[in-house]
């Protein structure tokens, strides 16, 4: 396969599992040097080793993106190490479901802090570098891909606070796209349906069975189905910006 991202540098948040891990592997395979962000350092170190072994380049940057100082320091560390930043994949996220009246306020705060504030901190810190990358090759374009959800398009009982965070991500993505697109910084969103990752593990069995928008006997997506979408978005010709990609399991209504 032709490596389409040779000479570029990408940050993937939430790279320690699921969609983020798969995205990091796929971007590295396309020739990007990838900074891996998440809190679990052991997992990031293992992924760096895996990418190195496959002939790619990666850097572990342990960080809690809900802390603005850590998010900014992670962007700085990436640019200091690799010298530039071409692609930001805002993927880290948390989903805690259940009726809003029963919700633990701290869980709601954590979802907002990770899914929204963390994404905003990362984006704000990355943008000056992305603008520079769009001015100075190798592609003369830069990318932000935000991983939202079908829950950013459709609401269901039991998803309220998570719905709010993901509707917010969709709204922010399009507003930012309009602000920066003429600088050739492309901004787009991916809205996955059900993907088989650790995301559901933060909910109790009772909640999972009670509000699952997806029946257990149906085939879910795999993380690679979403990282495929990320690679598609960031490898378009400079003139083409993919603003939105909605990826559903064929089995999910
Ligand atoms: P996972 O739970 O497998 O991955 C979540 C990732 O986010 C982990 O790497 C975790 O790493 C990281 N993370 C969580 N909190 C923080 C934090 N404070 N700072 C840095 N990193 C953090 O889930 P998915 O791969 O499924 O989720 C990825 C994205 O996809 C999320 O935004 C999710 O909302 C979205 N999505 C997922 C769907 C699904 O069905 N799985 C469907 C639609 C959207 P660590 O704990 O090491 O920090």
GROMACS .gro file of C-alpha atoms and ligand atoms in nm, residues 13-21 37-41 43-44 63-67 90-95 113-115 147-151 162 166 190-202 220 223 226, ligand 1:
model
  101
   13UNK     CA    1  -0.628   1.082   2.220
   14UNK     CA    2  -0.761   0.772   2.393
   15UNK     CA    3  -0.497   0.560   2.218
   16UNK     CA    4  -0.475   0.305   2.501
   17UNK     CA    5  -0.777   0.103   2.381
   18UNK     CA    6  -1.055   0.057   2.130
   19UNK     CA    7  -1.099   0.304   1.843
   20UNK     CA    8  -0.800   0.518   1.945
   21UNK     CA    9  -0.561   0.225   1.953
   37UNK     CA   10  -0.232   1.005   2.451
   38UNK     CA   11  -0.424   0.841   2.736
   39UNK     CA   12  -0.379   0.793   3.109
   40UNK     CA   13  -0.265   0.426   3.114
   41UNK     CA   14   0.106   0.450   3.042
   43UNK     CA   15  -0.075   0.034   2.743
   44UNK     CA   16   0.077   0.326   2.554
   63UNK     CA   17  -0.193   1.264   2.991
   64UNK     CA   18  -0.535   1.326   3.141
   65UNK     CA   19  -0.691   1.548   2.875
   66UNK     CA   20  -0.958   1.675   3.114
   67UNK     CA   21  -0.679   1.873   3.286
   90UNK     CA   22  -1.001   1.378   1.935
   91UNK     CA   23  -1.116   1.030   2.028
   92UNK     CA   24  -1.092   0.993   2.409
   93UNK     CA   25  -1.434   0.953   2.562
   94UNK     CA   26  -1.645   0.818   2.844
   95UNK     CA   27  -2.003   0.689   2.833
  113UNK     CA   28  -1.473   1.704   3.131
  114UNK     CA   29  -1.345   1.432   2.898
  115UNK     CA   30  -1.586   1.435   2.602
  147UNK     CA   31  -1.503   1.107   1.729
  148UNK     CA   32  -1.861   1.182   1.827
  149UNK     CA   33  -2.135   0.916   1.813
  150UNK     CA   34  -2.473   0.832   1.671
  151UNK     CA   35  -2.565   0.971   2.016
  162UNK     CA   36  -2.383   1.146   2.706
  166UNK     CA   37  -2.190   1.431   2.177
  190UNK     CA   38  -1.727   1.064   1.281
  191UNK     CA   39  -2.047   0.930   1.437
  192UNK     CA   40  -2.013   0.559   1.508
  193UNK     CA   41  -2.298   0.328   1.604
  194UNK     CA   42  -2.221   0.038   1.838
  195UNK     CA   43  -1.852  -0.061   1.839
  196UNK     CA   44  -1.709  -0.354   2.036
  197UNK     CA   45  -1.465  -0.178   2.275
  198UNK     CA   46  -1.420  -0.117   2.647
  199UNK     CA   47  -1.662   0.178   2.637
  200UNK     CA   48  -1.956  -0.021   2.775
  201UNK     CA   49  -1.746  -0.156   3.063
  202UNK     CA   50  -1.809   0.158   3.270
  220UNK     CA   51  -2.132  -0.482   1.636
  223UNK     CA   52  -1.263  -0.053   1.614
  226UNK     CA   53  -1.396   0.343   1.259
  254LIG     P1   54  -1.268   0.282   2.506
  254LIG     O1   55  -1.326   0.286   2.643
  254LIG     O2   56  -1.209   0.154   2.455
  254LIG     O3   57  -1.158   0.397   2.490
  254LIG     C1   58  -1.167   0.520   2.553
  254LIG     C2   59  -1.029   0.583   2.553
  254LIG     O4   60  -1.036   0.714   2.610
  254LIG     C3   61  -0.927   0.504   2.633
  254LIG     O5   62  -0.806   0.496   2.560
  254LIG     C4   63  -0.907   0.588   2.758
  254LIG     O6   64  -0.774   0.572   2.805
  254LIG     C5   65  -0.927   0.729   2.700
  254LIG     N1   66  -0.959   0.826   2.803
  254LIG     C6   67  -1.065   0.826   2.886
  254LIG     N2   68  -1.058   0.930   2.970
  254LIG     C7   69  -0.944   0.999   2.939
  254LIG     C8   70  -0.881   1.114   2.991
  254LIG     N3   71  -0.934   1.183   3.094
  254LIG     N4   72  -0.765   1.155   2.936
  254LIG     C9   73  -0.709   1.085   2.834
  254LIG     N5   74  -0.766   0.976   2.780
  254LIG    C10   75  -0.880   0.933   2.832
  254LIG     O7   76  -1.385   0.330   2.411
  254LIG     P2   77  -1.399   0.353   2.252
  254LIG     O8   78  -1.275   0.322   2.182
  254LIG     O9   79  -1.524   0.288   2.213
  254LIG    O10   80  -1.428   0.509   2.252
  254LIG    C11   81  -1.358   0.602   2.173
  254LIG    C12   82  -1.454   0.713   2.133
  254LIG    O11   83  -1.556   0.659   2.050
  254LIG    C13   84  -1.526   0.781   2.250
  254LIG    O12   85  -1.528   0.920   2.231
  254LIG    C14   86  -1.666   0.723   2.241
  254LIG    O13   87  -1.762   0.811   2.297
  254LIG    C15   88  -1.682   0.707   2.092
  254LIG     N6   89  -1.786   0.614   2.050
  254LIG    C16   90  -1.778   0.480   2.084
  254LIG    C17   91  -1.880   0.393   2.047
  254LIG    C18   92  -1.882   0.250   2.087
  254LIG    O14   93  -1.987   0.184   2.069
  254LIG     N7   94  -1.774   0.193   2.141
  254LIG    C19   95  -1.993   0.439   1.967
  254LIG    C20   96  -1.990   0.579   1.935
  254LIG    C21   97  -1.889   0.661   1.975
  254LIG     P3   98  -0.726   0.576   2.959
  254LIG    O15   99  -0.832   0.512   3.042
  254LIG    O16  100  -0.597   0.498   2.954
  254LIG    O17  101  -0.703   0.721   2.989
   0.00000   0.00000   0.00000
